[in-house]
PDB file of N, CA and C in Angstrom:
ATOM      1  N   MET A   1      97.361  94.349 100.080  1.00  0.00           N
ATOM      2  CA  MET A   1      97.640  95.598  98.755  1.00  0.00           C
ATOM      3  C   MET A   1      97.682  95.151  97.775  1.00  0.00           C
ATOM      4  N   ALA A   2      96.833  96.038  96.549  1.00  0.00           N
ATOM      5  CA  ALA A   2      97.185  96.064  95.054  1.00  0.00           C
ATOM      6  C   ALA A   2      97.853  97.676  95.135  1.00  0.00           C
ATOM      7  N   VAL A   3      98.985  97.394  93.747  1.00  0.00           N
ATOM      8  CA  VAL A   3      99.719  98.496  93.539  1.00  0.00           C
ATOM      9  C   VAL A   3      99.822  98.297  92.333  1.00  0.00           C
ATOM     10  N   PHE A   4      99.398  99.145  90.955  1.00  0.00           N
ATOM     11  CA  PHE A   4      99.783  99.199  89.311  1.00  0.00           C
ATOM     12  C   PHE A   4     100.137 100.380  89.186  1.00  0.00           C
ATOM     13  N   THR A   5     101.448  99.989  88.259  1.00  0.00           N
ATOM     14  CA  THR A   5     102.026 101.223  87.870  1.00  0.00           C
ATOM     15  C   THR A   5     101.675 101.378  86.895  1.00  0.00           C
ATOM     16  N   SER A   6     102.528 102.181  85.431  1.00  0.00           N
ATOM     17  CA  SER A   6     102.891 102.299  83.696  1.00  0.00           C
ATOM     18  C   SER A   6     103.810 102.528  84.134  1.00  0.00           C
ATOM     19  N   ALA A   7     104.112 101.741  83.065  1.00  0.00           N
ATOM     20  CA  ALA A   7     104.968 100.926  82.521  1.00  0.00           C
ATOM     21  C   ALA A   7     105.904 102.486  81.634  1.00  0.00           C
ATOM     22  N   LYS A   8     105.256 103.538  80.957  1.00  0.00           N
ATOM     23  CA  LYS A   8     106.085 104.352  80.232  1.00  0.00           C
ATOM     24  C   LYS A   8     105.192 105.418  80.720  1.00  0.00           C
ATOM     25  N   GLY A   9     105.071 105.802  82.270  1.00  0.00           N
ATOM     26  CA  GLY A   9     105.003 107.080  82.596  1.00  0.00           C
ATOM     27  C   GLY A   9     104.991 106.993  84.332  1.00  0.00           C
ATOM     28  N   ASN A  10     104.086 108.057  85.007  1.00  0.00           N
ATOM     29  CA  ASN A  10     104.038 108.179  85.585  1.00  0.00           C
ATOM     30  C   ASN A  10     103.203 107.909  87.473  1.00  0.00           C
ATOM     31  N   TYR A  11     101.969 107.262  86.165  1.00  0.00           N
ATOM     32  CA  TYR A  11     100.864 106.827  87.097  1.00  0.00           C
ATOM     33  C   TYR A  11     100.789 105.845  87.782  1.00  0.00           C
ATOM     34  N   ARG A  12     100.195 105.764  88.618  1.00  0.00           N
ATOM     35  CA  ARG A  12      99.871 104.734  90.061  1.00  0.00           C
ATOM     36  C   ARG A  12      99.000 104.506  90.583  1.00  0.00           C
ATOM     37  N   PHE A  13      98.352 103.264  91.091  1.00  0.00           N
ATOM     38  CA  PHE A  13      97.142 102.854  91.557  1.00  0.00           C
ATOM     39  C   PHE A  13      97.076 102.096  92.937  1.00  0.00           C
ATOM     40  N   SER A  14      96.666 102.457  93.838  1.00  0.00           N
ATOM     41  CA  SER A  14      96.425 101.316  94.949  1.00  0.00           C
ATOM     42  C   SER A  14      95.299 101.123  95.537  1.00  0.00           C
ATOM     43  N   LYS A  15      95.008 100.463  95.926  1.00  0.00           N
ATOM     44  CA  LYS A  15      93.875  99.787  97.053  1.00  0.00           C
ATOM     45  C   LYS A  15      94.032  98.427  97.793  1.00  0.00           C
ATOM     46  N   LEU A  16      93.863  98.903  99.286  1.00  0.00           N
ATOM     47  CA  LEU A  16      94.083  97.971 100.426  1.00  0.00           C
ATOM     48  C   LEU A  16      92.343  97.090  99.944  1.00  0.00           C
ATOM     49  N   PHE A  17      92.994  95.571 100.179  1.00  0.00           N
ATOM     50  CA  PHE A  17      92.078  94.504 100.480  1.00  0.00           C
ATOM     51  C   PHE A  17      92.140  93.793 102.075  1.00  0.00           C
ATOM     52  N   PRO A  18      91.030  93.243 102.758  1.00  0.00           N
ATOM     53  CA  PRO A  18      91.704  92.514 103.238  1.00  0.00           C
ATOM     54  C   PRO A  18      92.294  91.318 103.841  1.00  0.00           C
ATOM     55  N   LYS A  19      92.248  90.882 102.879  1.00  0.00           N
ATOM     56  CA  LYS A  19      92.594  89.698 102.578  1.00  0.00           C
ATOM     57  C   LYS A  19      93.327  89.524 101.043  1.00  0.00           C
ATOM     58  N   GLN A  20      94.003  88.590 101.059  1.00  0.00           N
ATOM     59  CA  GLN A  20      94.789  87.681 100.181  1.00  0.00           C
ATOM     60  C   GLN A  20      94.399  86.614  99.167  1.00  0.00           C
ATOM     61  N   ASP A  21      93.455  86.541  98.352  1.00  0.00           N
ATOM     62  CA  ASP A  21      92.720  86.049  97.959  1.00  0.00           C
ATOM     63  C   ASP A  21      91.789  86.038  96.175  1.00  0.00           C
ATOM     64  N   THR A  22      91.332  85.424  95.863  1.00  0.00           N
ATOM     65  CA  THR A  22      91.200  85.205  94.224  1.00  0.00           C
ATOM     66  C   THR A  22      90.042  86.311  94.293  1.00  0.00           C
ATOM     67  N   SER A  23      88.893  86.742  95.080  1.00  0.00           N
ATOM     68  CA  SER A  23      88.278  87.429  94.474  1.00  0.00           C
ATOM     69  C   SER A  23      88.830  89.028  94.609  1.00  0.00           C
ATOM     70  N   CYS A  24      89.484  88.979  95.442  1.00  0.00           N
ATOM     71  CA  CYS A  24      90.408  90.438  95.859  1.00  0.00           C
ATOM     72  C   CYS A  24      90.940  90.454  94.244  1.00  0.00           C
ATOM     73  N   PHE A  25      91.691  89.738  94.089  1.00  0.00           N
ATOM     74  CA  PHE A  25      92.683  90.104  93.231  1.00  0.00           C
ATOM     75  C   PHE A  25      91.964  90.341  91.913  1.00  0.00           C
ATOM     76  N   GLN A  26      90.992  89.374  91.397  1.00  0.00           N
ATOM     77  CA  GLN A  26      90.526  89.999  90.916  1.00  0.00           C
ATOM     78  C   GLN A  26      89.396  91.441  90.985  1.00  0.00           C
ATOM     79  N   GLU A  27      89.241  92.011  91.974  1.00  0.00           N
ATOM     80  CA  GLU A  27      88.730  93.300  92.621  1.00  0.00           C
ATOM     81  C   GLU A  27      89.382  94.301  92.095  1.00  0.00           C
ATOM     82  N   ALA A  28      90.991  93.747  92.318  1.00  0.00           N
ATOM     83  CA  ALA A  28      92.045  94.841  92.062  1.00  0.00           C
ATOM     84  C   ALA A  28      91.893  95.409  90.912  1.00  0.00           C
ATOM     85  N   HIS A  29      92.110  94.631  90.498  1.00  0.00           N
ATOM     86  CA  HIS A  29      91.947  94.531  88.695  1.00  0.00           C
ATOM     87  C   HIS A  29      91.233  94.718  87.882  1.00  0.00           C
ATOM     88  N   ALA A  30      89.954  94.676  88.603  1.00  0.00           N
ATOM     89  CA  ALA A  30      88.427  95.627  87.781  1.00  0.00           C
ATOM     90  C   ALA A  30      88.399  96.660  87.930  1.00  0.00           C
ATOM     91  N   SER A  31      88.747  97.169  89.523  1.00  0.00           N
ATOM     92  CA  SER A  31      89.019  98.782  89.460  1.00  0.00           C
ATOM     93  C   SER A  31      90.356  99.367  89.355  1.00  0.00           C
ATOM     94  N   PHE A  32      91.265  98.778  89.267  1.00  0.00           N
ATOM     95  CA  PHE A  32      92.272  99.634  88.460  1.00  0.00           C
ATOM     96  C   PHE A  32      91.984  99.800  87.068  1.00  0.00           C
ATOM     97  N   PHE A  33      90.998  99.064  86.018  1.00  0.00           N
ATOM     98  CA  PHE A  33      90.882  98.631  84.953  1.00  0.00           C
ATOM     99  C   PHE A  33      90.150  99.803  84.651  1.00  0.00           C
ATOM    100  N   GLU A  34      88.770  99.820  85.637  1.00  0.00           N
ATOM    101  CA  GLU A  34      87.462 100.968  85.572  1.00  0.00           C
ATOM    102  C   GLU A  34      88.209 102.381  85.504  1.00  0.00           C
ATOM    103  N   ASN A  35      89.258 102.425  86.414  1.00  0.00           N
ATOM    104  CA  ASN A  35      89.824 103.931  87.209  1.00  0.00           C
ATOM    105  C   ASN A  35      90.965 104.233  85.722  1.00  0.00           C
ATOM    106  N   ILE A  36      91.341 103.395  84.780  1.00  0.00           N
ATOM    107  CA  ILE A  36      91.716 103.725  84.125  1.00  0.00           C
ATOM    108  C   ILE A  36      91.329 104.123  82.865  1.00  0.00           C
ATOM    109  N   LYS A  37      90.077 103.529  82.872  1.00  0.00           N
ATOM    110  CA  LYS A  37      88.805 103.610  81.702  1.00  0.00           C
ATOM    111  C   LYS A  37      89.542 103.073  80.583  1.00  0.00           C
ATOM    112  N   SER A  38      90.272 102.089  80.519  1.00  0.00           N
ATOM    113  CA  SER A  38      90.809 101.152  79.527  1.00  0.00           C
ATOM    114  C   SER A  38      91.776 100.088  79.819  1.00  0.00           C
ATOM    115  N   VAL A  39      91.983  99.223  79.328  1.00  0.00           N
ATOM    116  CA  VAL A  39      92.597  97.537  79.621  1.00  0.00           C
ATOM    117  C   VAL A  39      93.782  97.463  79.045  1.00  0.00           C
ATOM    118  N   TYR A  40      95.135  97.665  79.568  1.00  0.00           N
ATOM    119  CA  TYR A  40      96.605  97.011  79.097  1.00  0.00           C
ATOM    120  C   TYR A  40      96.284  96.145  77.718  1.00  0.00           C
ATOM    121  N   HIS A  41      97.448  95.661  76.983  1.00  0.00           N
ATOM    122  CA  HIS A  41      97.273  94.528  76.518  1.00  0.00           C
ATOM    123  C   HIS A  41      98.417  93.744  77.074  1.00  0.00           C
ATOM    124  N   THR A  42     100.068  94.558  77.768  1.00  0.00           N
ATOM    125  CA  THR A  42     100.157  93.313  78.650  1.00  0.00           C
ATOM    126  C   THR A  42     100.314  93.945  79.641  1.00  0.00           C
ATOM    127  N   VAL A  43     100.357  92.947  81.043  1.00  0.00           N
ATOM    128  CA  VAL A  43     100.230  93.358  82.382  1.00  0.00           C
ATOM    129  C   VAL A  43     101.803  92.520  83.074  1.00  0.00           C
ATOM    130  N   VAL A  44     102.251  93.050  83.648  1.00  0.00           N
ATOM    131  CA  VAL A  44     103.174  91.613  84.381  1.00  0.00           C
ATOM    132  C   VAL A  44     103.354  92.063  85.494  1.00  0.00           C
ATOM    133  N   TYR A  45     103.418  90.893  86.851  1.00  0.00           N
ATOM    134  CA  TYR A  45     103.285  90.798  88.080  1.00  0.00           C
ATOM    135  C   TYR A  45     104.775  90.698  88.342  1.00  0.00           C
ATOM    136  N   ASP A  46     105.166  91.315  89.384  1.00  0.00           N
ATOM    137  CA  ASP A  46     105.713  91.432  90.461  1.00  0.00           C
ATOM    138  C   ASP A  46     105.729  90.609  91.250  1.00  0.00           C
ATOM    139  N   ASN A  47     106.377  89.688  92.208  1.00  0.00           N
ATOM    140  CA  ASN A  47     106.442  89.457  93.348  1.00  0.00           C
ATOM    141  C   ASN A  47     104.956  88.761  93.736  1.00  0.00           C
ATOM    142  N   ALA A  48     104.892  87.649  92.315  1.00  0.00           N
ATOM    143  CA  ALA A  48     103.200  87.113  92.735  1.00  0.00           C
ATOM    144  C   ALA A  48     103.007  85.938  93.653  1.00  0.00           C
ATOM    145  N   ASN A  49     104.314  85.451  93.619  1.00  0.00           N
ATOM    146  CA  ASN A  49     104.288  84.346  95.199  1.00  0.00           C
ATOM    147  C   ASN A  49     104.577  84.880  96.397  1.00  0.00           C
ATOM    148  N   ALA A  50     105.324  86.320  96.767  1.00  0.00           N
ATOM    149  CA  ALA A  50     104.852  86.695  97.784  1.00  0.00           C
ATOM    150  C   ALA A  50     103.353  86.437  98.862  1.00  0.00           C
TER     151      ALA A  50
END
């Protein structure tokens, strides 16, 4: 599962994936940025090793 939240707002985006691999990680980011029609200058990861 990928979950994105905005730091200065109440926006949330999530997407389920069948596995945890690099292609799913990349697809999650592409889907999120496509959804918001922009790209954040800074992305902070929480529990990246979990």
